Short mmCIF file of C-alpha atoms in Angstrom, two decimals:
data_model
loop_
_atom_site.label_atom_id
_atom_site.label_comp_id
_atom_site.label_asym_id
_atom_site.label_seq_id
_atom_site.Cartn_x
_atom_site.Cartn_y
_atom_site.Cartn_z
CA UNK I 1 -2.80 16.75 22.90
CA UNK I 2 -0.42 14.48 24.62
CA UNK I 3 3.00 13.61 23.40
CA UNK I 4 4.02 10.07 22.72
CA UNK I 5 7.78 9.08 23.28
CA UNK I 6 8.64 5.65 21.98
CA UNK I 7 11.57 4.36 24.03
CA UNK I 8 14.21 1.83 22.00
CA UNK I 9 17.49 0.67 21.82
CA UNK I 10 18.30 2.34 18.45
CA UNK I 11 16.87 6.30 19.98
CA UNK I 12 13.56 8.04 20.36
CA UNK I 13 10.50 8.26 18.26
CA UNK I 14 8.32 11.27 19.19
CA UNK I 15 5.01 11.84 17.13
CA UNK I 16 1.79 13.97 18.80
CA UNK I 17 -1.70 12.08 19.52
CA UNK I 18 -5.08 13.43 19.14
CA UNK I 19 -7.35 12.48 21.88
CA UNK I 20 -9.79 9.69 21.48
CA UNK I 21 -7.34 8.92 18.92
CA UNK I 22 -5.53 5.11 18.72
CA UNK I 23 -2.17 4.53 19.41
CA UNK I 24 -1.95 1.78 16.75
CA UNK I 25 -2.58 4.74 14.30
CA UNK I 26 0.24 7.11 15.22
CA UNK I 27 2.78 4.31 15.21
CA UNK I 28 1.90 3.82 11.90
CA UNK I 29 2.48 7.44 11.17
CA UNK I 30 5.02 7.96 13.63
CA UNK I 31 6.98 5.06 11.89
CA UNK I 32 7.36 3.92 15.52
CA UNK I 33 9.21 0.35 16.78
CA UNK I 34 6.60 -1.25 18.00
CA UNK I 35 5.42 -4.22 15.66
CA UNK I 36 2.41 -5.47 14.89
CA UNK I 37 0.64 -8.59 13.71
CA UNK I 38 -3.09 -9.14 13.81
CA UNK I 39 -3.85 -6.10 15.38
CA UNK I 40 -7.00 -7.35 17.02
CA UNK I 41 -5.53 -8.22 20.56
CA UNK I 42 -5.39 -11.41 19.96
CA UNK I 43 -1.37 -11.92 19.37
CA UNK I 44 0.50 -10.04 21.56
CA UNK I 45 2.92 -9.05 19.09
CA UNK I 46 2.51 -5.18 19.96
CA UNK I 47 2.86 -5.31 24.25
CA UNK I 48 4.46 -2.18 25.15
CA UNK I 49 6.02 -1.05 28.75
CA UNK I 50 3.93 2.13 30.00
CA UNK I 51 6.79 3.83 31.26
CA UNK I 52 5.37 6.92 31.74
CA UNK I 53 1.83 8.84 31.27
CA UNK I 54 -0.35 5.98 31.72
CA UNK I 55 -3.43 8.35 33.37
CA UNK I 56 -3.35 9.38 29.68
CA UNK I 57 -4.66 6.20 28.28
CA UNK I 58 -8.07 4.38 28.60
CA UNK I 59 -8.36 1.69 30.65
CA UNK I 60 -7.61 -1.92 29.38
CA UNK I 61 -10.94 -3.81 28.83
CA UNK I 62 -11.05 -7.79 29.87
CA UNK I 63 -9.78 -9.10 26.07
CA UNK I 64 -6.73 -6.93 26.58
CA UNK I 65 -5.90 -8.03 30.12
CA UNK I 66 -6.77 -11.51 29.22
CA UNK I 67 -4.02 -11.55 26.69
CA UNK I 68 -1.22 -9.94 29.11
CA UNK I 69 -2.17 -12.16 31.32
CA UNK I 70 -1.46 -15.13 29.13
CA UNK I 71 2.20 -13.10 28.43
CA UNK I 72 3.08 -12.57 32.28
CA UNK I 73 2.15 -9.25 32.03
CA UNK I 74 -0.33 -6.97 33.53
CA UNK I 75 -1.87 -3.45 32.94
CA UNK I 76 -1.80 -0.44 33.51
CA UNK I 77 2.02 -1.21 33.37
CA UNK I 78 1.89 -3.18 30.13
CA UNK I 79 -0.91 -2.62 27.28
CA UNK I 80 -1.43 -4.07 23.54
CA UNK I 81 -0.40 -1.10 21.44
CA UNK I 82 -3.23 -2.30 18.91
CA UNK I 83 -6.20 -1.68 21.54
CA UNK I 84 -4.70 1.24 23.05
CA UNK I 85 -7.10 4.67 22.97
CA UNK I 86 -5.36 8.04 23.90
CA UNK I 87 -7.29 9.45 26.41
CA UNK I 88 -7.86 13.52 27.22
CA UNK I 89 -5.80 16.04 28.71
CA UNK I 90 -2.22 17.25 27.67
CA UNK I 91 0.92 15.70 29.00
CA UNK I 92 3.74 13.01 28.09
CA UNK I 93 3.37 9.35 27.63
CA UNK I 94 6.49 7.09 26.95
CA UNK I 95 6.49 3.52 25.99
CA UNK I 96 8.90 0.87 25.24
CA UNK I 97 8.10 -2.21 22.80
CA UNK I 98 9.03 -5.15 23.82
CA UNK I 99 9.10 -7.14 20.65
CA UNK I 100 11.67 -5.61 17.56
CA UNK I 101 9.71 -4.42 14.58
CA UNK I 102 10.58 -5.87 11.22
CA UNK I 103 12.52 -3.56 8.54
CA UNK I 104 9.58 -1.88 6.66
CA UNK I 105 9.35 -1.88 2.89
CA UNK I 106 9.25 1.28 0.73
CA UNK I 107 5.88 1.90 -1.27
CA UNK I 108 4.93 -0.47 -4.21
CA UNK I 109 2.59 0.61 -6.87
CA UNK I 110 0.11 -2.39 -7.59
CA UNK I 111 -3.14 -2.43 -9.42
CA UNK I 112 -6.28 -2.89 -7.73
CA UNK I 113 -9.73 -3.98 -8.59
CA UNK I 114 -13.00 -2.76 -6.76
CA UNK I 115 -15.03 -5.92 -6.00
CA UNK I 116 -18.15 -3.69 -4.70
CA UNK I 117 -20.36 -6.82 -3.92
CA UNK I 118 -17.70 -8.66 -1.51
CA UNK I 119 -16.76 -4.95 -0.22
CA UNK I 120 -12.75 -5.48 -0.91
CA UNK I 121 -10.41 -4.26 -3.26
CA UNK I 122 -8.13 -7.35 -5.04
CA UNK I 123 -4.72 -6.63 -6.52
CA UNK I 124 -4.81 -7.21 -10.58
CA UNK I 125 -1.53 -9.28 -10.39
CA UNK I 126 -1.53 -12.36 -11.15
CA UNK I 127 0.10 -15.44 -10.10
CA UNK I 128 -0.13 -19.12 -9.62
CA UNK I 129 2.27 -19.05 -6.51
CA UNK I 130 -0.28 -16.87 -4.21
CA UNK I 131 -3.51 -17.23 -6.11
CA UNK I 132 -6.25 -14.45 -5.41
CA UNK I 133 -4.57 -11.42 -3.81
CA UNK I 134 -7.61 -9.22 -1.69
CA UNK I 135 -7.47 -6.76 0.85
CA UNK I 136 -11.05 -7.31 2.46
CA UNK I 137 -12.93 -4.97 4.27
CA UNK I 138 -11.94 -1.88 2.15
CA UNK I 139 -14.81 -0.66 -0.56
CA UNK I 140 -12.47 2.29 -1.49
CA UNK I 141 -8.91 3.06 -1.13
CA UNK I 142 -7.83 6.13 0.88
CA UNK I 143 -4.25 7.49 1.60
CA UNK I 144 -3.20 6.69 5.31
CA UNK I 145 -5.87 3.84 5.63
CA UNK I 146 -4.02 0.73 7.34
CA UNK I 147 -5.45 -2.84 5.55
CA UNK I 148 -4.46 -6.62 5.41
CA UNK I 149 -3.86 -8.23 2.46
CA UNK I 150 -4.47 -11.46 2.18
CA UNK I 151 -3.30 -14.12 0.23
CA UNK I 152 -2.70 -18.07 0.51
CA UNK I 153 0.18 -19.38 -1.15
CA UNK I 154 -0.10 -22.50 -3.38
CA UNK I 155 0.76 -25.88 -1.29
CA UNK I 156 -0.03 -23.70 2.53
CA UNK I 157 -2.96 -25.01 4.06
CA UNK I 158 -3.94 -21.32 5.70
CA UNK I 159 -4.13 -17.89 4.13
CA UNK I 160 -1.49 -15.29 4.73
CA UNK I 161 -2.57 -11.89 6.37
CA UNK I 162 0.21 -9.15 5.87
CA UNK I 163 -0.52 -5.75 7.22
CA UNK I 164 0.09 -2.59 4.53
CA UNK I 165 -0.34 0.87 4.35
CA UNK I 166 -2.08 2.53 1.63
CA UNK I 167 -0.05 5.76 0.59
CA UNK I 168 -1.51 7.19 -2.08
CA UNK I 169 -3.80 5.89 -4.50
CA UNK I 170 -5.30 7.33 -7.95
CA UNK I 171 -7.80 6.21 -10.52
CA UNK I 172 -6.26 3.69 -13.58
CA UNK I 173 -8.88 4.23 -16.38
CA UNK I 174 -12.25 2.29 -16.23
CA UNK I 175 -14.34 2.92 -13.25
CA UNK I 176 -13.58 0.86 -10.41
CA UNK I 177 -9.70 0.24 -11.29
CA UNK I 178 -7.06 1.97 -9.60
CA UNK I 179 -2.85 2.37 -9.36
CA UNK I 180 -2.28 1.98 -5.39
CA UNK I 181 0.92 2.79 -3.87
CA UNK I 182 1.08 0.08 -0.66
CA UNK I 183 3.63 0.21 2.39
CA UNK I 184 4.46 -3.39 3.79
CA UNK I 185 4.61 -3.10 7.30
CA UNK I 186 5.38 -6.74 8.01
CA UNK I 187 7.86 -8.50 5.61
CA UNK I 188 6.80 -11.19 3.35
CA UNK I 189 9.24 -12.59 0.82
CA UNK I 190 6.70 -14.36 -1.83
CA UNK I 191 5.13 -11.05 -1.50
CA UNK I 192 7.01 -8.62 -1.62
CA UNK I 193 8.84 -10.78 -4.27
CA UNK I 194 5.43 -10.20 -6.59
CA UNK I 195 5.11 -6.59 -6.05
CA UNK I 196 8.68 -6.27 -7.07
CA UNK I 197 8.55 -8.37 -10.34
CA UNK I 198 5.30 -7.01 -11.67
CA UNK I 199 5.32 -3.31 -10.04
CA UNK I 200 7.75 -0.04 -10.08
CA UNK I 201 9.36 1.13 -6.63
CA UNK I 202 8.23 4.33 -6.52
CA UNK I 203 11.03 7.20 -6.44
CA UNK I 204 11.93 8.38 -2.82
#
């Protein structure tokens, strides 16, 4: 099982990856530096330096070089954290981020609705500043799972994706209805602003 080593101004993150496994994950867990945005290699938001261990890491496909390309950067030296695979074998890998991470925000608890037919959770708070809040793609909420949340604020002509964490979730009454504890990992005033007014902080 190699060992990541995330390189930053600030120190040293260290967290252990399982093979096969993506990198995107164990920054998530790791609470690395690197940020991330739309986590589909599209961005660029999460380059990386490979300062060390790159034999450890599957190769970049053509999307991913594509997009260092476009940022003056080429693998194996760079990679997109988001499409990053750990490969086999033991050893060390050490990266640096090259973009600063936003401060994250401690856990919310929020009420969510299943919405089994459209295959997405939405958050029972409402407001006429966001409008529907959903986090698609999600039938069931799990502890650890990474989602978007999407939302588009009234007057913006384009929805806002924001990238959470769920932490823990647990049923609230009826079938279908549950008390979710979300992680921000990118900030969003309006928001975070919400979950604050119509939500308890959870105790650390």
């Amino acid at each position: 099982m190699p060992t990541i080593i995330f390189e930053y101004p600030q120190g040293e993150w260290t967290a252990e990856a399982p093979a096969g496994g993506a990198l995107a994950s164990v920054c998530d867990v790791a609470e690395s530096p690197v940020p991330f945005h739309c986590r589909s290699g599209n961005c660029g938001t999460c380059r990386v330096a490979i300062l060390e261990g790159e034999a450890l890491l599957e190769a970049a496909d053509g999307k991913e070089r594509g997009v260092l390309a476009t940022l003056g950067l080429s693998a194996p030296a760079h990679r997109l954290a988001c499409q990053v695979k750990v490969g086999e074998g033991a050893g060390q890998i050490r990266v640096r981020p090259l973009s600063p991470r936003m401060p994250r925000v401690g856990g919310l608890k929020v009420p969510v609705r299943r919405d089994a037919e459209a295959g997405r959770l939405l958050v029972r708070l409402s407001d006429e500043r966001t409008g529907e809040i959903a986090i698609p793609g999600v039938s069931e909420p799990e502890a650890d799972a990474v989602v978007v949340i999407e939302f588009q604020p009234l007057g913006e002509k384009r929805a806002r994706e924001v990238i959470a964490r769920i932490v823990d979730c647990e049923p609230d009454g009826d079938p279908g209805l549950y008390l979710v504890e979300l992680e921000l990992l990118e900030q969003d005033e309006l928001l975070m602003e919400l979950f604050r007014e119509n939500a308890a902080a959870t105790p650390s």
